[in-house]
């Protein structure tokens, strides 16, 4: 019987509101005991519970006064439906849900982005074919690798200065950039 009661309480705690109310043991204790203790205080003193009573509740439950205050304000607030009507400035009614921004990506935009990405990759492949073997190798080693090869290593490999490697890299990059800019409007 105890496990069934615990399971029911866990379900109530999780589905009480769309916003999760209690996650720690202290918050769970407050969630299930605060109402009972408030009723007891109300009957004992024949008045509504005030903030002055929070210290007594905190002592009884073994929690801090701030935690009691926070849980009391959370439980006192009404649940709002996203389907509640809101009057906006044009004297028309809208539901609250209409004011929430959409965070999921639009399926059409995703599809267009994927097609656009494929076109750009094809265009880059065509642009790389414009380069000779040395330009392609230097550009690949310097710009298209996760850890680029140093100018020093490439200058030793090609038996030319580091400055000349940098010039070849920049010239190859410019060729590709110009080709992409020239052909980009056609694929968009």
mmCIF file of C-alpha atoms in Angstrom:
data_model
loop_
_atom_site.group_PDB
_atom_site.id
_atom_site.type_symbol
_atom_site.label_atom_id
_atom_site.label_comp_id
_atom_site.label_asym_id
_atom_site.label_seq_id
_atom_site.Cartn_x
_atom_site.Cartn_y
_atom_site.Cartn_z
ATOM 1 C CA UNK A 1 0.000 0.000 0.000
ATOM 2 C CA UNK A 2 2.870 2.368 0.806
ATOM 3 C CA UNK A 3 4.392 1.952 -2.685
ATOM 4 C CA UNK A 4 1.036 2.640 -4.357
ATOM 5 C CA UNK A 5 0.605 5.815 -2.299
ATOM 6 C CA UNK A 6 4.161 6.912 -3.149
ATOM 7 C CA UNK A 7 3.531 6.259 -6.844
ATOM 8 C CA UNK A 8 0.311 8.289 -6.791
ATOM 9 C CA UNK A 9 2.033 11.154 -4.971
ATOM 10 C CA UNK A 10 4.905 11.096 -7.459
ATOM 11 C CA UNK A 11 2.411 11.283 -10.332
ATOM 12 C CA UNK A 12 0.579 14.198 -8.707
ATOM 13 C CA UNK A 13 3.849 15.991 -8.124
ATOM 14 C CA UNK A 14 4.968 15.554 -11.733
ATOM 15 C CA UNK A 15 1.660 16.459 -13.359
ATOM 16 C CA UNK A 16 0.427 19.177 -10.985
ATOM 17 C CA UNK A 17 1.397 21.861 -13.446
ATOM 18 C CA UNK A 18 3.311 22.229 -16.686
ATOM 19 C CA UNK A 19 6.067 23.812 -14.602
ATOM 20 C CA UNK A 20 7.801 21.281 -12.390
ATOM 21 C CA UNK A 21 7.165 22.251 -8.778
ATOM 22 C CA UNK A 22 9.189 19.901 -6.603
ATOM 23 C CA UNK A 23 12.370 18.121 -7.456
ATOM 24 C CA UNK A 24 14.255 17.893 -4.165
ATOM 25 C CA UNK A 25 13.163 16.010 -1.056
ATOM 26 C CA UNK A 26 12.563 19.318 0.752
ATOM 27 C CA UNK A 27 10.370 20.618 -2.067
ATOM 28 C CA UNK A 28 8.397 17.366 -2.122
ATOM 29 C CA UNK A 29 7.890 17.541 1.632
ATOM 30 C CA UNK A 30 6.664 21.146 1.315
ATOM 31 C CA UNK A 31 4.398 20.324 -1.621
ATOM 32 C CA UNK A 32 2.559 17.564 0.244
ATOM 33 C CA UNK A 33 2.586 19.054 3.771
ATOM 34 C CA UNK A 34 2.161 22.801 3.300
ATOM 35 C CA UNK A 35 -1.585 22.673 2.669
ATOM 36 C CA UNK A 36 -2.250 20.493 5.736
ATOM 37 C CA UNK A 37 -0.178 22.712 8.016
ATOM 38 C CA UNK A 38 -1.841 25.875 6.657
ATOM 39 C CA UNK A 39 -5.273 24.357 7.388
ATOM 40 C CA UNK A 40 -4.173 23.417 10.910
ATOM 41 C CA UNK A 41 -2.911 26.974 11.576
ATOM 42 C CA UNK A 42 -6.090 28.487 10.096
ATOM 43 C CA UNK A 43 -8.305 26.336 12.355
ATOM 44 C CA UNK A 44 -6.131 26.924 15.418
ATOM 45 C CA UNK A 45 -6.036 30.734 15.120
ATOM 46 C CA UNK A 46 -9.283 31.219 13.111
ATOM 47 C CA UNK A 47 -7.515 33.321 10.481
ATOM 48 C CA UNK A 48 -5.703 33.004 7.196
ATOM 49 C CA UNK A 49 -2.024 32.053 7.178
ATOM 50 C CA UNK A 50 0.318 35.042 6.803
ATOM 51 C CA UNK A 51 4.039 35.410 6.212
ATOM 52 C CA UNK A 52 4.557 35.636 9.970
ATOM 53 C CA UNK A 53 3.460 31.986 10.198
ATOM 54 C CA UNK A 54 6.127 30.824 7.731
ATOM 55 C CA UNK A 55 8.772 30.528 10.468
ATOM 56 C CA UNK A 56 6.451 28.224 12.474
ATOM 57 C CA UNK A 57 5.805 26.111 9.359
ATOM 58 C CA UNK A 58 9.530 26.013 8.562
ATOM 59 C CA UNK A 59 10.317 24.808 12.100
ATOM 60 C CA UNK A 60 7.615 22.144 11.953
ATOM 61 C CA UNK A 61 8.822 20.779 8.599
ATOM 62 C CA UNK A 62 12.534 21.276 9.231
ATOM 63 C CA UNK A 63 13.084 23.545 6.210
ATOM 64 C CA UNK A 64 14.072 27.180 5.752
ATOM 65 C CA UNK A 65 11.605 30.056 5.901
ATOM 66 C CA UNK A 66 12.573 31.087 2.343
ATOM 67 C CA UNK A 67 11.690 27.641 0.999
ATOM 68 C CA UNK A 68 8.281 27.815 2.682
ATOM 69 C CA UNK A 69 7.691 31.290 1.271
ATOM 70 C CA UNK A 70 8.727 30.236 -2.232
ATOM 71 C CA UNK A 71 6.572 27.088 -2.290
ATOM 72 C CA UNK A 72 3.596 28.956 -0.829
ATOM 73 C CA UNK A 73 3.757 31.594 -3.573
ATOM 74 C CA UNK A 74 4.132 28.896 -6.251
ATOM 75 C CA UNK A 75 1.108 26.981 -4.995
ATOM 76 C CA UNK A 76 -0.986 30.125 -4.497
ATOM 77 C CA UNK A 77 -0.590 31.254 -8.096
ATOM 78 C CA UNK A 78 -3.331 30.134 -10.444
ATOM 79 C CA UNK A 79 -2.696 27.822 -13.345
ATOM 80 C CA UNK A 80 -3.183 29.626 -16.631
ATOM 81 C CA UNK A 81 -4.341 28.030 -19.829
ATOM 82 C CA UNK A 82 -2.564 28.956 -23.025
ATOM 83 C CA UNK A 83 -6.019 29.052 -24.574
ATOM 84 C CA UNK A 84 -7.103 32.020 -22.406
ATOM 85 C CA UNK A 85 -8.159 35.005 -24.477
ATOM 86 C CA UNK A 86 -6.105 38.179 -24.415
ATOM 87 C CA UNK A 87 -7.352 41.492 -25.761
ATOM 88 C CA UNK A 88 -4.730 43.236 -27.827
ATOM 89 C CA UNK A 89 -4.591 46.855 -29.019
ATOM 90 C CA UNK A 90 -6.685 46.318 -32.179
ATOM 91 C CA UNK A 91 -9.743 45.325 -30.083
ATOM 92 C CA UNK A 92 -9.456 41.725 -31.220
ATOM 93 C CA UNK A 93 -9.042 38.715 -28.999
ATOM 94 C CA UNK A 94 -6.154 36.307 -29.330
ATOM 95 C CA UNK A 95 -5.128 33.305 -27.293
ATOM 96 C CA UNK A 96 -1.991 33.396 -25.115
ATOM 97 C CA UNK A 97 -0.468 30.568 -27.141
ATOM 98 C CA UNK A 98 -0.312 32.834 -30.191
ATOM 99 C CA UNK A 99 2.250 35.033 -28.424
ATOM 100 C CA UNK A 100 4.717 32.200 -27.801
ATOM 101 C CA UNK A 101 7.546 32.158 -30.333
ATOM 102 C CA UNK A 102 8.035 29.016 -32.403
ATOM 103 C CA UNK A 103 11.414 27.499 -31.602
ATOM 104 C CA UNK A 104 11.373 24.503 -33.908
ATOM 105 C CA UNK A 105 12.855 25.042 -37.358
ATOM 106 C CA UNK A 106 10.413 25.311 -40.220
ATOM 107 C CA UNK A 107 10.421 22.131 -42.364
ATOM 108 C CA UNK A 108 10.485 24.111 -45.619
ATOM 109 C CA UNK A 109 13.431 26.222 -44.471
ATOM 110 C CA UNK A 110 15.269 23.049 -43.414
ATOM 111 C CA UNK A 111 14.717 21.500 -46.849
ATOM 112 C CA UNK A 112 15.777 24.661 -48.682
ATOM 113 C CA UNK A 113 18.853 24.929 -46.445
ATOM 114 C CA UNK A 114 19.819 21.337 -47.210
ATOM 115 C CA UNK A 115 19.400 21.892 -50.968
ATOM 116 C CA UNK A 116 21.330 25.158 -50.752
ATOM 117 C CA UNK A 117 24.127 23.447 -48.849
ATOM 118 C CA UNK A 118 24.349 20.723 -51.499
ATOM 119 C CA UNK A 119 24.531 23.323 -54.266
ATOM 120 C CA UNK A 120 27.278 25.205 -52.438
ATOM 121 C CA UNK A 121 29.282 21.993 -51.955
ATOM 122 C CA UNK A 122 28.989 21.210 -55.676
ATOM 123 C CA UNK A 123 30.039 24.745 -56.519
ATOM 124 C CA UNK A 124 33.062 24.468 -54.210
ATOM 125 C CA UNK A 125 34.044 21.188 -55.882
ATOM 126 C CA UNK A 126 33.914 22.912 -59.277
ATOM 127 C CA UNK A 127 35.974 25.831 -57.949
ATOM 128 C CA UNK A 128 38.657 23.508 -56.578
ATOM 129 C CA UNK A 129 39.066 22.021 -60.088
ATOM 130 C CA UNK A 130 40.318 25.443 -61.271
ATOM 131 C CA UNK A 131 43.447 25.108 -59.139
ATOM 132 C CA UNK A 132 46.640 23.366 -60.219
ATOM 133 C CA UNK A 133 48.014 20.537 -58.051
ATOM 134 C CA UNK A 134 50.373 22.737 -56.038
ATOM 135 C CA UNK A 135 47.702 25.384 -55.303
ATOM 136 C CA UNK A 136 45.182 22.680 -54.366
ATOM 137 C CA UNK A 137 47.615 20.935 -52.030
ATOM 138 C CA UNK A 138 48.722 24.166 -50.320
ATOM 139 C CA UNK A 139 45.147 25.423 -49.925
ATOM 140 C CA UNK A 140 43.985 22.048 -48.605
ATOM 141 C CA UNK A 141 46.862 21.839 -46.133
ATOM 142 C CA UNK A 142 46.469 25.426 -44.922
ATOM 143 C CA UNK A 143 42.669 26.041 -44.978
ATOM 144 C CA UNK A 144 40.764 22.771 -45.202
ATOM 145 C CA UNK A 145 42.360 20.749 -42.411
ATOM 146 C CA UNK A 146 41.449 20.791 -38.731
ATOM 147 C CA UNK A 147 45.068 21.323 -37.804
ATOM 148 C CA UNK A 148 46.670 23.285 -40.656
ATOM 149 C CA UNK A 149 50.158 22.485 -41.854
ATOM 150 C CA UNK A 150 52.658 25.251 -41.095
ATOM 151 C CA UNK A 151 54.206 27.481 -43.736
ATOM 152 C CA UNK A 152 57.600 26.155 -42.656
ATOM 153 C CA UNK A 153 56.720 22.507 -43.409
ATOM 154 C CA UNK A 154 55.238 23.372 -46.824
ATOM 155 C CA UNK A 155 58.187 25.624 -47.731
ATOM 156 C CA UNK A 156 60.585 22.738 -47.071
ATOM 157 C CA UNK A 157 58.405 20.327 -49.064
ATOM 158 C CA UNK A 158 58.228 22.608 -52.132
ATOM 159 C CA UNK A 159 61.707 24.091 -51.637
ATOM 160 C CA UNK A 160 60.393 27.681 -51.739
ATOM 161 C CA UNK A 161 60.128 30.415 -49.120
ATOM 162 C CA UNK A 162 57.375 30.614 -46.517
ATOM 163 C CA UNK A 163 56.306 33.931 -48.016
ATOM 164 C CA UNK A 164 55.874 32.304 -51.434
ATOM 165 C CA UNK A 165 53.699 29.553 -49.852
ATOM 166 C CA UNK A 166 51.550 32.274 -48.262
ATOM 167 C CA UNK A 167 51.233 34.080 -51.626
ATOM 168 C CA UNK A 168 50.182 30.855 -53.416
ATOM 169 C CA UNK A 169 47.656 30.147 -50.645
ATOM 170 C CA UNK A 170 46.158 33.649 -50.933
ATOM 171 C CA UNK A 171 46.037 33.507 -54.736
ATOM 172 C CA UNK A 172 44.298 30.102 -54.677
ATOM 173 C CA UNK A 173 41.823 31.349 -52.105
ATOM 174 C CA UNK A 174 41.056 34.409 -54.251
ATOM 175 C CA UNK A 175 40.437 32.196 -57.310
ATOM 176 C CA UNK A 176 37.934 30.115 -55.379
ATOM 177 C CA UNK A 177 36.279 33.142 -53.806
ATOM 178 C CA UNK A 178 35.840 34.879 -57.159
ATOM 179 C CA UNK A 179 34.442 31.706 -58.773
ATOM 180 C CA UNK A 180 31.972 31.237 -55.898
ATOM 181 C CA UNK A 181 30.832 34.849 -55.992
ATOM 182 C CA UNK A 182 30.444 34.733 -59.761
ATOM 183 C CA UNK A 183 28.348 31.558 -59.747
ATOM 184 C CA UNK A 184 26.499 31.897 -56.427
ATOM 185 C CA UNK A 185 23.488 33.931 -57.705
ATOM 186 C CA UNK A 186 22.758 31.169 -60.228
ATOM 187 C CA UNK A 187 22.301 28.518 -57.543
ATOM 188 C CA UNK A 188 20.302 30.591 -55.039
#
